[in-house]
Structures are given as structure tokens and as C-alpha cells.
PDB file of C-alpha atoms and ligand atoms in Angstrom:
ATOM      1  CA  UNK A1063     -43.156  89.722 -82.773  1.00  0.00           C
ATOM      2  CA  UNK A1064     -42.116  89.837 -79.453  1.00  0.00           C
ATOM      3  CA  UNK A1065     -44.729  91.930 -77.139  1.00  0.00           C
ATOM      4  CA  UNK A1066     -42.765  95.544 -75.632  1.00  0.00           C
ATOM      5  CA  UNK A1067     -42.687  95.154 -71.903  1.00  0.00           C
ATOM      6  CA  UNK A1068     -45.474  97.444 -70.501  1.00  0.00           C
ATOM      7  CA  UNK A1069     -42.051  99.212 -67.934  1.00  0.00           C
ATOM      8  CA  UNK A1070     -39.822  99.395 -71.091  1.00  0.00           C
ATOM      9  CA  UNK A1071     -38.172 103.343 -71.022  1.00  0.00           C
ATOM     10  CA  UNK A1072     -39.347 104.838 -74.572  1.00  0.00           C
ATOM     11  CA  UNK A1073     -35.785 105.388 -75.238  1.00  0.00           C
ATOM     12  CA  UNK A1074     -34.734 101.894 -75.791  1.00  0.00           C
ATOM     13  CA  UNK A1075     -37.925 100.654 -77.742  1.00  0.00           C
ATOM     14  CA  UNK A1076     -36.152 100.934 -80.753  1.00  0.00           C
ATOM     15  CA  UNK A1077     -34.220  97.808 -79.380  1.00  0.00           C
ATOM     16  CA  UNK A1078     -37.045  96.066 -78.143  1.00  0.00           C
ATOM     17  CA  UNK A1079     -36.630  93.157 -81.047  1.00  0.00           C
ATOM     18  CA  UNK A1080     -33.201  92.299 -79.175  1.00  0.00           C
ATOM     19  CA  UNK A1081     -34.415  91.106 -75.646  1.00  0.00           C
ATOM     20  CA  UNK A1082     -34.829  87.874 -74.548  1.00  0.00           C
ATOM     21  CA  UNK A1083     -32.129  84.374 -74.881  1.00  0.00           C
ATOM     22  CA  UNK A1084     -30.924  83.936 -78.083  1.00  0.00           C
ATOM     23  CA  UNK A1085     -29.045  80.872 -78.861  1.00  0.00           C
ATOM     24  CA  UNK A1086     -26.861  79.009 -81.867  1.00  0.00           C
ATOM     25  CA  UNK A1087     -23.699  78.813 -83.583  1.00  0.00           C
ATOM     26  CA  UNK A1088     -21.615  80.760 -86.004  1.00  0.00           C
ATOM     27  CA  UNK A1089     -18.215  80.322 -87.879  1.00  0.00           C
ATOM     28  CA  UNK A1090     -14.999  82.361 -87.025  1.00  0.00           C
ATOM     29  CA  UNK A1091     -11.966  83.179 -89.223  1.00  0.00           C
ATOM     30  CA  UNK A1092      -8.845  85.937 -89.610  1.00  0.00           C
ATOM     31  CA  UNK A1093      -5.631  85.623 -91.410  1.00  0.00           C
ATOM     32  CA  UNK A1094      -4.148  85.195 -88.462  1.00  0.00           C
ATOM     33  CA  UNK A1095      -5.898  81.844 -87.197  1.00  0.00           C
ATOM     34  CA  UNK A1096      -7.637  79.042 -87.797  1.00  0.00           C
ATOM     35  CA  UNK A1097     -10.789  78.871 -88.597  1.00  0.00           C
ATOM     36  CA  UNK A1098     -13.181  77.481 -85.999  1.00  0.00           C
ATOM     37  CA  UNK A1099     -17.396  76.867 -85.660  1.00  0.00           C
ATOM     38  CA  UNK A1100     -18.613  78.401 -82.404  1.00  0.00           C
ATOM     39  CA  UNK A1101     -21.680  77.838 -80.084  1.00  0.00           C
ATOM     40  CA  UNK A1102     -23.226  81.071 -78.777  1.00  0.00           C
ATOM     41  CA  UNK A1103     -25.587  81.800 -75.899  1.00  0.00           C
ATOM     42  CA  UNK A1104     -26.758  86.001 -75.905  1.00  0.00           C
ATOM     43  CA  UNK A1105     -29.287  87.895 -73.289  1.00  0.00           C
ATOM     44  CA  UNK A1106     -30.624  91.210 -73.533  1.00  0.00           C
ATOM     45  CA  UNK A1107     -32.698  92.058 -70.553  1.00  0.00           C
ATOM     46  CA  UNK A1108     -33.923  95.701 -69.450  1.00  0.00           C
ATOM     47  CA  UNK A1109     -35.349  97.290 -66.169  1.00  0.00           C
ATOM     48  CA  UNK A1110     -37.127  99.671 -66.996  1.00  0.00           C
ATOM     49  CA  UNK A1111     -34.464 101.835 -67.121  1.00  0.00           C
ATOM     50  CA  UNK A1112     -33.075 103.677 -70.910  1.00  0.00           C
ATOM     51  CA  UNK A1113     -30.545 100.767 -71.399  1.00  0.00           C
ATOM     52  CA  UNK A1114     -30.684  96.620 -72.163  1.00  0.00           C
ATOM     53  CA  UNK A1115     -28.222  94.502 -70.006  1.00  0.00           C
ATOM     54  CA  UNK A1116     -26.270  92.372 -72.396  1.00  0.00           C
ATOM     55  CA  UNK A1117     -24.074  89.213 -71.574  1.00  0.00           C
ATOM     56  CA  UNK A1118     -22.546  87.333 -74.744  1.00  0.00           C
ATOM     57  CA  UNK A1119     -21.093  83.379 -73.840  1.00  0.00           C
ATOM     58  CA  UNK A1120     -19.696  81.250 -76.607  1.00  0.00           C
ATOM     59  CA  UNK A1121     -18.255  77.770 -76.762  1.00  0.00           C
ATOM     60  CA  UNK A1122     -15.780  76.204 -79.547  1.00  0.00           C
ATOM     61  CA  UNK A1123     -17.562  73.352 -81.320  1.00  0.00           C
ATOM     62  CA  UNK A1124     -15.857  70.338 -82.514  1.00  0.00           C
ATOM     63  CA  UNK A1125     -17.689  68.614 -86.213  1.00  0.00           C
ATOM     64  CA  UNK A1126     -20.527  66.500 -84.121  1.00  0.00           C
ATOM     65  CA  UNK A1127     -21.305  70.205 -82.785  1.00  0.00           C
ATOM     66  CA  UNK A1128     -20.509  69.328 -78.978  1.00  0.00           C
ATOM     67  CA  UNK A1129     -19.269  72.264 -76.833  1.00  0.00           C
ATOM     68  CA  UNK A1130     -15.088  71.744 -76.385  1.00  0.00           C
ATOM     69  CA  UNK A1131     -14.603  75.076 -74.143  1.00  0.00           C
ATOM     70  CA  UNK A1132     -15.328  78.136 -73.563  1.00  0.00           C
ATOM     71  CA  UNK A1133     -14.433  80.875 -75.915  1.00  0.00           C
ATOM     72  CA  UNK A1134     -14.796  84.784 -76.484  1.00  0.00           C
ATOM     73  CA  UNK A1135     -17.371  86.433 -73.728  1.00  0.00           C
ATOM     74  CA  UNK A1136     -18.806  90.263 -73.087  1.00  0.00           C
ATOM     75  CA  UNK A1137     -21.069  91.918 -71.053  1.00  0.00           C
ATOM     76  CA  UNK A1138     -22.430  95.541 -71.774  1.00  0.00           C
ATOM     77  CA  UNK A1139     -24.716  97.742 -72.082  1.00  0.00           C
ATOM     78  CA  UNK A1140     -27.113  99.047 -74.957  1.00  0.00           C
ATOM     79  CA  UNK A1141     -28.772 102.418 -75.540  1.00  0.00           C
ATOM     80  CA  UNK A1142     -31.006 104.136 -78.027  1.00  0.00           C
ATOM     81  CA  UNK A1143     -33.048 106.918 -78.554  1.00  0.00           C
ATOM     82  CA  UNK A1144     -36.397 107.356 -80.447  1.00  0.00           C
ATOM     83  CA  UNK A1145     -34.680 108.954 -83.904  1.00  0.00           C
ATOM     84  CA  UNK A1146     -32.894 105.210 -83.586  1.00  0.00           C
ATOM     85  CA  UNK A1147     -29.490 106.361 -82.540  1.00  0.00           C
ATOM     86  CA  UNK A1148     -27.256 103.792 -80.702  1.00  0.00           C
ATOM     87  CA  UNK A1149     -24.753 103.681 -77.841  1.00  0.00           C
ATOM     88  CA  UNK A1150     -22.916 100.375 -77.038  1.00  0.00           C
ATOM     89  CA  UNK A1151     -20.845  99.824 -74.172  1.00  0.00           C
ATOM     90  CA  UNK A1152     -19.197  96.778 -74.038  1.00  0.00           C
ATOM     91  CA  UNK A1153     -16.022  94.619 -71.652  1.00  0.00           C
ATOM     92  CA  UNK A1154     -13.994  91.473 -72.467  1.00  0.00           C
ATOM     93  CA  UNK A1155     -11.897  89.965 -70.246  1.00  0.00           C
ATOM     94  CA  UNK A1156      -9.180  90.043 -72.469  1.00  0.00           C
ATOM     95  CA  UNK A1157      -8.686  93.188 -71.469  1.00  0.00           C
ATOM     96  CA  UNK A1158     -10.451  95.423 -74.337  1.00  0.00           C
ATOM     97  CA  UNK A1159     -13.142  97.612 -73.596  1.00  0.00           C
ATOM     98  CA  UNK A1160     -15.164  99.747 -76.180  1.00  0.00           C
ATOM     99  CA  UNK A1161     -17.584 102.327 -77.167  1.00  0.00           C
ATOM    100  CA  UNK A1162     -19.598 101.889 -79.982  1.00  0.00           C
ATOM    101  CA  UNK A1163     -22.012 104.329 -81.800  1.00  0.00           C
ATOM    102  CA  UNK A1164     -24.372 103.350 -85.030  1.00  0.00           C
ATOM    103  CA  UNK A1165     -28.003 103.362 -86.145  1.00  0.00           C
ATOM    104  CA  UNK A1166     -30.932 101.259 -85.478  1.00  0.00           C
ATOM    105  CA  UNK A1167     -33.738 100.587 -88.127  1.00  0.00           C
ATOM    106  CA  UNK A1168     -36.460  98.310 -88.085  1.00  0.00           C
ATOM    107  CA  UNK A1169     -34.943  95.060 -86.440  1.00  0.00           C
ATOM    108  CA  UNK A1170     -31.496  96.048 -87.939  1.00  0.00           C
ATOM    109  CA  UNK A1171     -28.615  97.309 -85.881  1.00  0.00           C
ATOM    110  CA  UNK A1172     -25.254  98.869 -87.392  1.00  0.00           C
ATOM    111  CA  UNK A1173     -22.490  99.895 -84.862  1.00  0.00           C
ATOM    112  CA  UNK A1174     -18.934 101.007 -85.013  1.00  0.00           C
ATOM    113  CA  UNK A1175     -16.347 101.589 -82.642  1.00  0.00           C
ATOM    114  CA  UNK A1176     -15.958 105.028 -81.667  1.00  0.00           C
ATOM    115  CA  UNK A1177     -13.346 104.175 -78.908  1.00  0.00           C
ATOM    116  CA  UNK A1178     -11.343 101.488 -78.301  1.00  0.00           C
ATOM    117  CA  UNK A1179      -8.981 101.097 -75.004  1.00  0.00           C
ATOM    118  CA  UNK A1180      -6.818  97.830 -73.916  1.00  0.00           C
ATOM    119  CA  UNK A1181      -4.616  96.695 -71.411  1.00  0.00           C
ATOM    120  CA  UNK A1182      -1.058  95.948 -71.407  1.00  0.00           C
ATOM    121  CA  UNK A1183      -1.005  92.652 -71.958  1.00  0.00           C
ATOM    122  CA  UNK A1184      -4.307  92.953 -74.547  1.00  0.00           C
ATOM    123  CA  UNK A1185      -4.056  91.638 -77.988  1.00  0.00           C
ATOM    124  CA  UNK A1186      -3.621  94.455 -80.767  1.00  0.00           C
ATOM    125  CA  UNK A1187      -7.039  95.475 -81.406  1.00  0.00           C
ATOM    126  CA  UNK A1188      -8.219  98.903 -82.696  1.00  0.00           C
ATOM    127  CA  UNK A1189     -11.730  98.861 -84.675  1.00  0.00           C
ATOM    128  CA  UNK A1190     -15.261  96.845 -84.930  1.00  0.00           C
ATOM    129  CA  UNK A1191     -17.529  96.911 -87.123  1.00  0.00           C
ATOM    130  CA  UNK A1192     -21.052  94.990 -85.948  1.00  0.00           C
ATOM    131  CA  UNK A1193     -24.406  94.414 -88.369  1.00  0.00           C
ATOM    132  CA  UNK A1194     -27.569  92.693 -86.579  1.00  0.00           C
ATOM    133  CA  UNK A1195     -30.234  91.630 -88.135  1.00  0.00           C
ATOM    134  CA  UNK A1196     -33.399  89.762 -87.275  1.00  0.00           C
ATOM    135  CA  UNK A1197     -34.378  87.712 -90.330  1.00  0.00           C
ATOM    136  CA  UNK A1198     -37.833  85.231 -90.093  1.00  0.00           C
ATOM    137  CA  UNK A1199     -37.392  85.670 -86.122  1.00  0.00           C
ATOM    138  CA  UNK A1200     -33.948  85.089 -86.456  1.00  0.00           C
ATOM    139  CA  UNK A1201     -30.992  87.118 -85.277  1.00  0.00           C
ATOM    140  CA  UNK A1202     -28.288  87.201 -87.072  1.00  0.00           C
ATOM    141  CA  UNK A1203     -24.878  89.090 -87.014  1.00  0.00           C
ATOM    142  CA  UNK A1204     -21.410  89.744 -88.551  1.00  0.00           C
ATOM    143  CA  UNK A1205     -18.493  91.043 -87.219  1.00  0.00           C
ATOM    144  CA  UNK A1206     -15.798  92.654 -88.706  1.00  0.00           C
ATOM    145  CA  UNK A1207     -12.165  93.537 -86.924  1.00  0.00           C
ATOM    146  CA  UNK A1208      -9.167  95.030 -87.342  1.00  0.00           C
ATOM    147  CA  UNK A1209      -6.465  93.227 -85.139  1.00  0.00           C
ATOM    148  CA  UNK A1210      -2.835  92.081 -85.412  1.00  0.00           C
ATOM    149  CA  UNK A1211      -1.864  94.724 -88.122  1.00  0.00           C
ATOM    150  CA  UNK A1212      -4.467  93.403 -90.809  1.00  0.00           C
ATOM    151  CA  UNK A1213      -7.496  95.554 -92.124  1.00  0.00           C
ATOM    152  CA  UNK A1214     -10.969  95.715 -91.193  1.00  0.00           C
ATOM    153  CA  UNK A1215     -12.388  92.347 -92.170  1.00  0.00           C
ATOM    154  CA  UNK A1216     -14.774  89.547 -91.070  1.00  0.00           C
ATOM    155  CA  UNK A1217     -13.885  87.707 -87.866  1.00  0.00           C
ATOM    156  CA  UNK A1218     -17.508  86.094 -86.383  1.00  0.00           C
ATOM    157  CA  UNK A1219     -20.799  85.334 -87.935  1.00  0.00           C
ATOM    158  CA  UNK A1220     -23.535  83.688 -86.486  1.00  0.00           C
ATOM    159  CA  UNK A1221     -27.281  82.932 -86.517  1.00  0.00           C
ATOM    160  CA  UNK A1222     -29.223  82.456 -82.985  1.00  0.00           C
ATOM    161  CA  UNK A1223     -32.791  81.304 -81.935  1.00  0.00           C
ATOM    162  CA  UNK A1224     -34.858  83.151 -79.438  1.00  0.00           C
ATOM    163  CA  UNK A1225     -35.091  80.308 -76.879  1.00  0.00           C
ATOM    164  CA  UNK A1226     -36.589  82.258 -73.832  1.00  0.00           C
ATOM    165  CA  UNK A1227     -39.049  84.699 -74.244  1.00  0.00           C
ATOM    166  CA  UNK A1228     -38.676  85.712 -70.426  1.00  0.00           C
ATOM    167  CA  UNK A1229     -37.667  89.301 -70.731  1.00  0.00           C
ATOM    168  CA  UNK A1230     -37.599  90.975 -67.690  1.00  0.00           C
ATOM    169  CA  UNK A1231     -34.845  91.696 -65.661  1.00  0.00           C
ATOM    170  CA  UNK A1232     -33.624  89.031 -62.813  1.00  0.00           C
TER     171      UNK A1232
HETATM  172  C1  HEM B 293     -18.366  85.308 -80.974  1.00  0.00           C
HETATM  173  C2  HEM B 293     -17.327  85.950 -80.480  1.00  0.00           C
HETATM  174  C3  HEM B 293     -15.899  85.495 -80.698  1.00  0.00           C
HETATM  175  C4  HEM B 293     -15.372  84.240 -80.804  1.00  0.00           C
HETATM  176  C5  HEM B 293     -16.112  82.926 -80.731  1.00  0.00           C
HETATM  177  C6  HEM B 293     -13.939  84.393 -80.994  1.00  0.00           C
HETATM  178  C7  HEM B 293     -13.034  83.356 -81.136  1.00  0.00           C
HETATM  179  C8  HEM B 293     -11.691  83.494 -81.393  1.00  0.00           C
HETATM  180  C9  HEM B 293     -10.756  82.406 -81.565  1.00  0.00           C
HETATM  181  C10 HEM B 293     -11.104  80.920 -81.459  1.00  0.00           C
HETATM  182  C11 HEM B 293      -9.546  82.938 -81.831  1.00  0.00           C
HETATM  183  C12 HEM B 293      -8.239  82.199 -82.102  1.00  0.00           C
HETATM  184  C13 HEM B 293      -7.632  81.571 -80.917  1.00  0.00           C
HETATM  185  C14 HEM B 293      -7.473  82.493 -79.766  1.00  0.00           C
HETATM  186  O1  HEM B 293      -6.635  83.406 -79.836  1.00  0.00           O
HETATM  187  O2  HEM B 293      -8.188  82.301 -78.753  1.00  0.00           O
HETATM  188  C15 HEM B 293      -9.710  84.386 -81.792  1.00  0.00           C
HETATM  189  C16 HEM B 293      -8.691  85.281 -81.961  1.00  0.00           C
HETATM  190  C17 HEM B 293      -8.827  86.633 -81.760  1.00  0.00           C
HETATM  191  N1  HEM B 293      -9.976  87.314 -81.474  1.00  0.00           N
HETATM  192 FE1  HEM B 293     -11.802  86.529 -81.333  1.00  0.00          FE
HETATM  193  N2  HEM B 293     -13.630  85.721 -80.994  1.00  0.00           N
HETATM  194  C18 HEM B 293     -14.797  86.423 -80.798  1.00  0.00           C
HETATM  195  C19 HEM B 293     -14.927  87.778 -80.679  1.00  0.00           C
HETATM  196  C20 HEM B 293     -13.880  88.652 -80.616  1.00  0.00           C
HETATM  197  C21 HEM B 293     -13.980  90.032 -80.231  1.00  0.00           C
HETATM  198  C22 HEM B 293     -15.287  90.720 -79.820  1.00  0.00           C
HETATM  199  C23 HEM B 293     -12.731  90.552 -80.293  1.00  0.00           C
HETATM  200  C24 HEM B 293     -12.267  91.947 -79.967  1.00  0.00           C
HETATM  201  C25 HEM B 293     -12.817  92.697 -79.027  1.00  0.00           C
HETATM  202  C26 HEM B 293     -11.843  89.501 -80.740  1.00  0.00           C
HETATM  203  C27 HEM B 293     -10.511  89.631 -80.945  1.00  0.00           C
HETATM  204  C28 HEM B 293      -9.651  88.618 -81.290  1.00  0.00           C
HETATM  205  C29 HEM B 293      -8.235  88.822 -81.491  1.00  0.00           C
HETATM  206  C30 HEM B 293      -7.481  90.142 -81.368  1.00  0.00           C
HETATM  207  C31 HEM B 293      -7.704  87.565 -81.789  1.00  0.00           C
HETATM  208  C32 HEM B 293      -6.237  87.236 -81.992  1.00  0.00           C
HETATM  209  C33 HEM B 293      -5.847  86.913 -83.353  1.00  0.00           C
HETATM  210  C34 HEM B 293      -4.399  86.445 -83.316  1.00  0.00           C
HETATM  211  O3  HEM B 293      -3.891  86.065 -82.266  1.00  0.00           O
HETATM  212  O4  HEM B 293      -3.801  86.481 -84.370  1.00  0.00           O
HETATM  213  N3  HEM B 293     -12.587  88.354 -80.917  1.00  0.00           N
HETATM  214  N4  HEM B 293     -11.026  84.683 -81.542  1.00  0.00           N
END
């Protein structure tokens, strides 16, 4: 278990499991694509202020698992409070920024998009769905979208290694 930082705000305890470097790969799909494997590089950090700092990088992999280029990236913010209600903001640079509300229990986080806003020139986007889960010291996530006219359905999964247990903020 990963030791509570003695400056963490009590609000955000609940998402104390989360900090750190988390790193791995994951698979990607939609009806509308092709299906890809993905390397993925994730930081929480917090300041002892009620929120973690959150940056997301991820690479395409080709078979050997080499990184090809960059792909999907977001930075945000996370919030709880002590009855384990969530707040997510999060911004891509494809130009979609969201709000997300949902639950978290025991090492498990469930979010949903409570409001979704895009640019122009944005990709049709208008719903997330996002389960994490830390499994054996594990995290592990799904997400579910609805884009491009099609339903609410799986677009990323992957499974990531704590690889830095440095969890202060720089
Ligand atoms: C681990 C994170 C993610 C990875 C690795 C990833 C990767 C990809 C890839 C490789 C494609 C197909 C090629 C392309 O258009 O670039 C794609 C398409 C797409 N992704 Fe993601 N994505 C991720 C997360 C997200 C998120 C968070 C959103 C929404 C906020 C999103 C929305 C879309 C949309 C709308 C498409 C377009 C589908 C189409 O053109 O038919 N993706 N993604």
C-alpha cells in the first residue's frame, strides 16, 4: 500500500491509491477505426491542496512493443470528498474538454461525464464513461465513448505499473 503523504488535504484521501507514475500498455478499438495496442505513461501528484494533478501520455506500439508516436494526451485535475464523491476535470488538445462526476470506493473509481464542450474543428464527441481499478497493485482502467454517431461503447483499456513511488508535487 502506498503510505498517505503526511500534507495530503483529507478531502482527496479517498484518492490517495492513485498517486505516483504509473506505466504500461493497453489496446484501443471503435467501429470507426482500427484497432491499435498503446503504451501509456500516467502521474497523479498532489500539494497539499484538495485536488491531484494529473497528466496522461500515450504512445502507439507497433507488435515488438516499440513506441511509433505519440498518441491521445490529457492533463486535469481530480477531486474527492470524504463520503467518496468525485470531481474530474480534464483537457485534450484535440480540442474537448470535460467534467466528470462519479464515486470512489476502496481503490475503485467510476466517473461519467457530466459536461462535455469542444471546439470547432473537434471530433464529434459527447459522453465517457471511465472505471479504475487497482488490482494486486495494479491499476487498471476501461473506457467507454460515445463518438462519431455510435453508442456508448469501449474505446481504451489498459493495465499500468506503479514505477515511481515519488509522490510529491515538483
Ligand atoms: C489512452 C487514451 C487514448 C488513445 C491511446 C487513443 C487512440 C486513438 C486512436 C489511435 C484513434 C484512431 C486514429 C486517430 O484518429 O488518431 C482514436 C480515435 C478517436 N479517439 Fe481516441 N484515444 C484515447 C483516448 C481518447 C479520449 C479520451 C477521447 C475523447 C475525449 C478520444 C476520442 C477519440 C475520437 C473521437 C476518435 C475518432 C474516431 C474516428 O475518427 O472515427 N480518444 N483514438
Amino acid at each position: 500500500m502506498i503510505e498517505i503523504p503526511d500534507d495530503m488535504h483529507p478531502d482527496v484521501v479517498p484518492l490517495a491509491f492513485l498517486l505516483g507514475t504509473w506505466e504500461g500498455a493497453g489496446v484501443g478499438d471503435y467501429p470507426t477505426i482500427e484497432a491499435f495496442r498503446y503504451g501509456q505513461q500516467v502521474t497523479f501528484t498532489q500539494d497539499g491542496r484538495p485536488f491531484l494533478a494529473y497528466t496522461s501520455r500515450t504512445w502507439l506500439l507497433d507488435d515488438d512493443g516499440n513506441r511509433v508516436r505519440p498518441l491521445a494526451t490529457e492533463t486535469g485535475y481530480w477531486k474527492s470528498k470524504l463520503d467518496g464523491s468525485v470531481e474530474v476535470t480534464l483537457a485534450h488538445p484535440t480540442g474537448i474538454v470535460e467534467i466528470w462526476l462519479g464515486e470512489t470506493d476502496n481503490g475503485r473509481v467510476e466517473i461519467r461525464t457530466d459536461v462535455v464542450a469542444r471546439t470547432v474543428d473537434a471530433k464529434e464527441y459527447t459522453a465517457g464513461h471511465r472505471l479504475y481499478g487497482l488490482v494486486k497493485g495494479e491499476l487498471m482502467y476501461a473506457y467507454d465513448m460515445a463518438a462519431m454517431g455510435q453508442p456508448l461503447q469501449a474505446h481504451v483499456s489498459a493495465q499500468l505499473k506503479r514505477v515511481d513511488t515519488e509522490i510529491a508535487a515538483e
